[in-house]
Tab-separated table of C-alpha atoms in Angstrom:
chain	number	residue	atom	x	y	z
I	1	MET	CA	8.707	12.384	22.118
I	2	MET	CA	5.934	12.885	19.788
I	3	GLU	CA	2.800	10.397	20.199
I	4	HIS	CA	2.536	8.480	16.856
I	5	PHE	CA	-0.826	8.459	15.135
I	6	HIS	CA	-0.215	4.648	13.908
I	7	LEU	CA	-0.652	1.326	15.988
I	8	ASN	CA	1.992	-1.211	16.557
I	9	THR	CA	-0.113	-3.717	14.220
I	10	PRO	CA	-0.591	-7.550	14.942
I	11	LEU	CA	1.712	-10.010	13.320
I	12	LEU	CA	-0.504	-12.881	12.851
I	13	GLU	CA	0.542	-16.366	11.338
I	14	SER	CA	-1.729	-18.131	8.778
I	15	ALA	CA	-1.952	-21.516	8.845
I	16	ASP	CA	-4.176	-21.876	5.596
I	17	MET	CA	-1.590	-19.833	3.671
I	18	ALA	CA	1.388	-21.699	5.116
I	19	ARG	CA	-0.329	-25.079	3.647
I	20	ARG	CA	-0.419	-23.274	0.194
I	21	VAL	CA	3.117	-22.095	0.309
I	22	GLY	CA	4.952	-24.691	2.273
I	23	THR	CA	6.636	-22.216	4.779
I	24	THR	CA	5.370	-20.155	7.954
I	25	VAL	CA	3.451	-17.141	6.409
I	26	TYR	CA	3.213	-14.232	8.829
I	27	LEU	CA	0.795	-11.411	8.122
I	28	LYS	CA	1.305	-7.657	8.955
I	29	MET	CA	-2.147	-6.459	9.708
I	30	GLU	CA	-1.869	-3.039	8.420
I	31	ASN	CA	-5.785	-3.029	7.822
I	32	SER	CA	-6.091	-2.662	11.421
I	33	GLN	CA	-4.708	1.193	11.496
I	34	PRO	CA	-7.251	3.597	12.622
I	35	SER	CA	-7.237	5.231	8.896
I	36	GLY	CA	-7.848	1.639	7.499
I	37	SER	CA	-4.461	1.264	5.994
I	38	PHE	CA	-0.595	1.325	6.011
I	39	LYS	CA	-0.613	4.858	5.057
I	40	ILE	CA	-0.852	6.328	8.146
I	41	ARG	CA	2.543	5.532	9.492
I	42	GLY	CA	4.066	7.757	6.856
I	43	ILE	CA	1.200	10.380	6.230
I	44	GLY	CA	1.325	10.808	10.205
I	45	HIS	CA	4.768	10.940	10.746
I	46	LEU	CA	5.109	13.788	7.822
I	47	CYS	CA	2.185	15.687	9.130
I	48	GLN	CA	3.905	15.592	12.642
I	49	GLN	CA	7.032	17.073	11.300
I	50	LEU	CA	5.585	19.532	8.809
I	51	ALA	CA	1.950	20.038	9.752
I	52	ARG	CA	1.585	21.366	13.261
I	53	GLN	CA	2.142	25.303	12.470
I	54	SER	CA	-0.043	25.116	9.187
I	55	MET	CA	-2.931	26.276	7.669
I	56	GLY	CA	-3.868	22.931	7.129
I	57	VAL	CA	-3.021	20.217	4.686
I	58	VAL	CA	-4.093	19.167	1.245
I	59	CYS	CA	-3.592	15.498	-0.316
I	60	ALA	CA	-5.018	14.171	-3.493
I	61	SER	CA	-6.290	10.536	-2.707
I	62	GLY	CA	-8.325	7.878	-4.160
I	63	GLY	CA	-8.943	6.610	-0.621
I	64	ASN	CA	-5.977	5.343	1.903
I	65	ALA	CA	-3.812	8.224	1.676
I	66	GLY	CA	-6.630	10.745	1.849
I	67	MET	CA	-8.003	8.948	4.922
I	68	ALA	CA	-4.499	9.007	6.688
I	69	ALA	CA	-3.978	12.666	5.913
I	70	ALA	CA	-7.774	13.405	7.399
I	71	TYR	CA	-7.232	11.446	10.537
I	72	ALA	CA	-3.762	13.244	11.088
I	73	ALA	CA	-4.957	16.530	10.277
I	74	ARG	CA	-7.917	15.841	12.853
I	75	LYS	CA	-5.619	14.531	15.793
I	76	ILE	CA	-3.433	17.720	15.139
I	77	GLY	CA	-6.140	20.073	14.681
I	78	VAL	CA	-5.645	21.654	11.337
I	79	PRO	CA	-7.980	21.066	8.692
I	80	ALA	CA	-7.998	19.004	5.790
I	81	THR	CA	-8.921	19.085	2.136
I	82	ILE	CA	-8.709	16.121	0.410
I	83	VAL	CA	-8.948	16.038	-3.789
I	84	VAL	CA	-10.406	12.870	-4.981
I	85	PRO	CA	-10.597	11.700	-8.812
I	86	SER	CA	-14.052	10.791	-9.938
I	87	SER	CA	-13.123	7.039	-9.966
I	88	SER	CA	-13.048	6.739	-6.389
I	89	PRO	CA	-16.001	4.992	-4.546
I	90	GLU	CA	-18.863	7.208	-3.101
I	91	LEU	CA	-17.688	4.990	0.203
I	92	VAL	CA	-14.852	6.967	0.144
I	93	PHE	CA	-16.381	10.522	-0.002
I	94	GLN	CA	-18.223	9.722	3.083
I	95	LYS	CA	-15.569	8.154	4.895
I	96	LEU	CA	-13.416	11.504	4.406
I	97	LYS	CA	-16.295	13.494	5.293
I	98	ASP	CA	-17.030	11.513	8.658
I	99	GLN	CA	-13.136	12.308	9.429
I	100	GLY	CA	-13.633	15.792	9.179
I	101	ALA	CA	-12.245	16.543	5.861
I	102	THR	CA	-13.339	18.849	2.790
I	103	VAL	CA	-13.863	16.828	-0.146
I	104	LYS	CA	-13.276	18.285	-3.732
I	105	ILE	CA	-13.760	15.833	-6.370
I	106	ILE	CA	-11.313	16.353	-9.625
I	107	GLY	CA	-10.496	14.700	-12.684
I	108	LYS	CA	-10.938	10.918	-13.722
I	109	VAL	CA	-7.388	9.553	-12.193
I	110	TRP	CA	-5.386	10.451	-9.317
I	111	ASP	CA	-3.019	12.308	-11.530
I	112	ASP	CA	-5.687	15.003	-12.276
I	113	ALA	CA	-6.536	15.222	-8.627
I	114	ASP	CA	-3.006	15.941	-7.782
I	115	ALA	CA	-2.524	18.640	-10.103
I	116	GLU	CA	-5.466	20.134	-8.018
I	117	ALA	CA	-3.887	19.390	-4.657
I	118	LEU	CA	-0.612	20.939	-5.866
I	119	ARG	CA	-2.527	24.231	-6.833
I	120	LEU	CA	-4.427	25.048	-3.675
I	121	ALA	CA	-1.266	23.919	-1.713
I	122	GLY	CA	0.166	27.182	-3.753
I	123	THR	CA	-2.611	29.309	-3.346
I	124	GLU	CA	-4.241	28.712	0.030
I	125	GLY	CA	-0.907	27.963	1.827
I	126	LEU	CA	-1.838	24.523	2.794
I	127	ILE	CA	0.848	21.850	3.451
I	128	TYR	CA	0.935	19.580	0.656
I	129	VAL	CA	0.707	15.960	1.675
I	130	PRO	CA	2.219	13.843	-1.324
I	131	PRO	CA	0.783	9.968	-1.023
I	132	PHE	CA	3.642	8.264	-1.860
I	133	ASP	CA	6.675	10.163	-3.203
I	134	HIS	CA	8.507	11.549	0.069
I	135	PRO	CA	11.199	10.549	2.098
I	136	LEU	CA	9.308	11.078	5.412
I	137	LEU	CA	6.611	9.156	4.169
I	138	TRP	CA	9.079	5.922	3.545
I	139	GLN	CA	10.719	6.736	7.385
I	140	GLY	CA	7.337	6.445	8.567
I	141	HIS	CA	6.550	3.454	6.577
I	142	ALA	CA	9.525	1.544	7.766
I	143	SER	CA	8.338	1.098	11.387
I	144	MET	CA	6.459	-1.712	10.379
I	145	ILE	CA	9.344	-3.469	9.525
I	146	SER	CA	10.946	-2.765	12.879
I	147	GLU	CA	7.824	-3.926	14.500
I	148	VAL	CA	8.135	-7.428	12.626
I	149	ALA	CA	11.822	-7.613	13.474
I	150	ALA	CA	11.174	-6.960	17.254
I	151	THR	CA	8.283	-9.279	17.333
I	152	LEU	CA	9.878	-12.515	15.511
I	153	GLY	CA	13.813	-11.541	16.841
I	154	PRO	CA	16.852	-11.744	15.499
I	155	SER	CA	16.778	-15.537	14.321
I	156	ARG	CA	13.597	-15.278	12.781
I	157	LYS	CA	14.514	-13.639	9.596
I	158	PRO	CA	11.977	-13.832	6.750
I	159	GLY	CA	12.486	-15.739	3.687
I	160	ALA	CA	11.130	-12.980	1.314
I	161	VAL	CA	8.497	-10.192	2.115
I	162	VAL	CA	5.325	-9.728	-0.309
I	163	VAL	CA	4.126	-6.184	-0.790
I	164	SER	CA	1.408	-4.256	-3.064
I	165	VAL	CA	2.902	-1.260	-5.554
I	166	GLY	CA	0.786	1.493	-6.404
I	167	GLY	CA	2.884	4.621	-6.234
I	168	GLY	CA	5.919	2.848	-4.661
I	169	GLY	CA	5.656	4.570	-1.204
I	170	LEU	CA	5.036	1.255	0.356
I	171	LEU	CA	8.006	-0.829	-1.313
I	172	CYS	CA	10.363	2.200	-0.422
I	173	GLY	CA	9.183	2.026	3.161
I	174	VAL	CA	9.513	-1.669	3.266
I	175	ILE	CA	13.092	-1.426	1.584
I	176	GLN	CA	14.426	1.254	4.042
I	177	GLY	CA	12.900	-0.745	7.119
I	178	LEU	CA	14.785	-3.883	5.694
I	179	LYS	CA	18.094	-1.711	5.772
I	180	ASP	CA	17.394	-0.409	9.571
I	181	VAL	CA	16.989	-3.940	10.979
I	182	GLY	CA	19.856	-5.488	8.345
I	183	TRP	CA	17.637	-7.551	6.811
I	184	MET	CA	18.972	-6.142	3.119
I	185	ASP	CA	19.609	-9.658	1.485
I	186	VAL	CA	15.577	-10.507	2.173
I	187	PRO	CA	13.701	-10.473	-1.163
I	188	VAL	CA	11.172	-8.115	-1.910
I	189	VAL	CA	8.149	-9.161	-4.198
I	190	ALA	CA	6.560	-6.599	-5.485
I	191	MET	CA	2.885	-7.139	-6.550
I	192	GLU	CA	0.491	-5.346	-9.048
I	193	THR	CA	-2.346	-5.828	-10.978
I	194	VAL	CA	-2.176	-5.602	-15.020
I	195	GLY	CA	-3.489	-2.350	-15.890
I	196	ALA	CA	-2.145	-0.618	-12.809
I	197	ASP	CA	1.480	-1.333	-13.395
I	198	CYS	CA	3.745	1.517	-13.575
I	199	PHE	CA	6.405	-0.222	-11.644
I	200	ASN	CA	6.624	-3.138	-13.721
I	201	ALA	CA	6.542	-1.469	-16.938
I	202	ALA	CA	9.441	0.522	-15.645
I	203	VAL	CA	11.342	-2.559	-14.533
I	204	LYS	CA	10.610	-3.987	-17.972
I	205	ALA	CA	11.678	-0.808	-19.803
I	206	GLY	CA	14.958	-0.306	-17.727
I	207	ARG	CA	13.662	3.598	-17.292
I	208	MET	CA	10.357	5.389	-15.625
I	209	VAL	CA	7.523	5.181	-17.516
I	210	THR	CA	4.061	6.592	-17.341
I	211	LEU	CA	0.945	4.604	-17.971
I	212	ASP	CA	-1.512	6.162	-20.505
I	213	ASP	CA	-4.184	4.713	-18.242
I	214	ILE	CA	-5.460	3.170	-15.247
I	215	THR	CA	-7.724	0.348	-16.218
I	216	SER	CA	-7.279	-2.082	-13.358
I	217	GLU	CA	-10.168	-1.839	-10.922
I	218	ALA	CA	-7.497	-1.527	-8.135
I	219	LYS	CA	-7.972	1.788	-8.051
I	220	CYS	CA	-5.703	2.441	-5.170
I	221	LEU	CA	-2.661	0.995	-6.827
I	222	GLY	CA	-3.728	3.798	-9.759
I	223	ALA	CA	-0.549	5.828	-9.983
I	224	LYS	CA	0.312	6.276	-13.697
I	225	THR	CA	4.047	6.777	-12.644
I	226	ILE	CA	6.491	4.805	-10.066
I	227	CYS	CA	8.162	7.631	-7.608
I	228	LYS	CA	11.729	7.657	-8.714
I	229	LYS	CA	13.079	5.982	-5.185
I	230	ALA	CA	11.224	2.778	-6.071
I	231	PHE	CA	12.659	2.592	-9.509
I	232	GLU	CA	16.005	3.289	-8.066
I	233	TYR	CA	15.471	0.333	-5.790
I	234	SER	CA	14.654	-1.886	-8.481
I	235	GLN	CA	17.674	-1.409	-10.013
I	236	CYS	CA	20.235	-1.619	-7.278
I	237	SER	CA	22.469	-4.656	-7.230
I	238	GLU	CA	22.417	-4.984	-3.296
I	239	LEU	CA	18.801	-5.638	-3.526
I	240	THR	CA	16.385	-8.259	-4.810
I	241	VAL	CA	13.206	-6.690	-5.832
I	242	ILE	CA	10.773	-8.935	-7.868
I	243	SER	CA	8.409	-7.290	-9.999
I	244	GLU	CA	5.460	-9.713	-10.625
I	245	LEU	CA	1.735	-9.077	-11.947
I	246	VAL	CA	-1.615	-10.396	-11.237
I	247	THR	CA	-5.126	-10.060	-12.896
I	248	ASP	CA	-7.749	-8.010	-11.432
I	249	GLN	CA	-9.596	-11.621	-11.233
I	250	GLN	CA	-6.757	-13.165	-9.272
I	251	ALA	CA	-6.888	-10.091	-6.818
I	252	LEU	CA	-10.733	-10.346	-6.257
I	253	HIS	CA	-10.275	-14.115	-5.562
I	254	ALA	CA	-7.524	-13.149	-3.368
I	255	VAL	CA	-9.837	-10.843	-1.146
I	256	GLU	CA	-12.559	-13.436	-1.019
I	257	THR	CA	-10.249	-16.277	-0.125
I	258	PHE	CA	-8.675	-14.121	2.656
I	259	LEU	CA	-12.595	-12.991	3.795
I	260	ASP	CA	-13.197	-16.731	3.922
I	261	GLU	CA	-10.070	-17.880	5.896
I	262	GLU	CA	-8.933	-15.063	7.789
I	263	ARG	CA	-12.404	-13.684	8.381
I	264	VAL	CA	-10.515	-10.027	7.441
I	265	LEU	CA	-12.256	-7.943	4.198
I	266	VAL	CA	-9.172	-5.889	2.362
I	267	GLU	CA	-9.375	-3.681	-0.989
I	268	MET	CA	-8.368	-4.960	-4.348
I	269	ALA	CA	-5.107	-3.294	-3.842
I	270	CYS	CA	-4.211	-5.692	-0.980
I	271	GLY	CA	-5.707	-8.367	-3.092
I	272	ALA	CA	-2.490	-7.997	-5.160
I	273	ALA	CA	-0.050	-9.038	-2.559
I	274	LEU	CA	-2.268	-11.906	-1.287
I	275	ALA	CA	-2.540	-13.199	-4.678
I	276	ALA	CA	1.065	-13.942	-4.622
I	277	VAL	CA	0.297	-16.584	-1.962
I	278	TYR	CA	-3.296	-17.628	-3.281
I	279	SER	CA	-2.313	-17.745	-7.023
I	280	GLY	CA	0.586	-20.170	-6.793
I	281	LEU	CA	3.150	-17.242	-7.638
I	282	ILE	CA	5.270	-17.950	-4.811
I	283	GLY	CA	5.834	-21.460	-5.775
I	284	ARG	CA	6.428	-20.394	-9.618
I	285	LEU	CA	8.862	-18.132	-8.407
I	286	GLN	CA	10.895	-20.839	-6.211
I	287	ALA	CA	10.568	-23.343	-9.463
I	288	GLU	CA	12.142	-20.739	-11.638
I	289	GLY	CA	14.838	-20.290	-8.603
I	290	ARG	CA	14.123	-16.392	-8.307
I	291	LEU	CA	13.221	-17.132	-4.685
I	292	PRO	CA	15.144	-20.035	-2.712
I	293	THR	CA	14.068	-23.300	-1.641
I	294	PRO	CA	13.063	-24.099	1.087
I	295	LEU	CA	11.984	-20.785	1.934
I	296	GLY	CA	12.171	-19.128	5.171
I	297	PRO	CA	9.171	-17.667	6.741
I	298	LEU	CA	7.270	-15.231	4.128
I	299	LEU	CA	5.902	-12.018	5.333
I	300	VAL	CA	2.912	-10.781	3.692
I	301	ILE	CA	2.343	-6.646	4.319
I	302	VAL	CA	-1.387	-6.677	4.662
I	303	CYS	CA	-1.655	-3.080	3.645
I	304	GLY	CA	-5.584	-3.065	4.163
I	305	GLY	CA	-7.975	-0.224	2.595
I	306	SER	CA	-10.576	1.707	3.018
I	307	SER	CA	-12.380	1.865	-0.039
I	308	ILE	CA	-14.140	-1.837	0.444
I	309	ASN	CA	-17.408	-3.335	2.045
I	310	MET	CA	-19.812	-5.831	0.808
I	311	GLU	CA	-21.711	-3.744	-1.440
I	312	GLN	CA	-18.450	-2.779	-3.307
I	313	LEU	CA	-17.516	-6.440	-3.251
I	314	THR	CA	-20.415	-7.764	-4.821
I	315	ASN	CA	-20.117	-4.521	-7.514
I	316	LEU	CA	-16.401	-6.115	-8.292
I	317	LYS	CA	-17.739	-9.566	-8.561
I	318	HIS	CA	-20.484	-8.218	-10.871
I	319	LYS	CA	-17.855	-6.215	-13.065
I	320	LEU	CA	-14.985	-8.834	-13.296
I	321	ARG	CA	-17.111	-12.151	-13.924
I	322	THR	CA	-19.548	-10.888	-16.475
């Protein structure tokens, strides 16, 4: 049995959030993973399966996937090359170097960096680590739902799960996890910010859509196209996947409120999920009849994030409030 690189993260109850939504709120604290986010579950799993005998790994990432790939590679003992877009915060470059990774800055958005990562995989014989679009990733991410089920027990099924969506890897993992534990009837509220909304655009269009650009400050949600599996789940009649948007301002407000109330700092991408509670969106979905009333316990995936510190938070406040 191979050791996992991820931790069984705490499942905390939030009294402040419960007061806002009128039901128990559980927080799955993926921010406490060794790489700073949930990504280590899937990427750790993929690297264990594919990278042990390799020349090294290469991953394109604005932050969290790169951190997870660098961490997993260091644990396995192979080199990691992380290709980051120039839009990533300086903080991310430094953290990746601290994990022992080689960092290359290519292009403005993730898609540019990804093209270079694929090229390097081909020319240098490296294992390509996709940030969100691979069955091994979803299998790894699914473990967080198994942990929740083990902690809550069979009689405490969530009323809904709230999750942030970037490229769709976490969404696919959560849905696979719900399948694994027999919770297929639990609705999933998939949250994005305006300007990083490739999933919502696809759901509205009824087909895969590629965004022209990422204009949101939630850079870690910044994939221009959702992965095909996530889109297929949104169209599946056996599942309830509710796609919703919040503004950057609402996501930032959620980050600040979470820091005040729960004493934890997470990045904007995670703030999108938290904003479902703080902006009153859960109540609105209930009023519209899209979520049940009364609602069973709400499970919020606190996906975390490595590209945030106080300086970055101050910059975001300045940008979004001027």
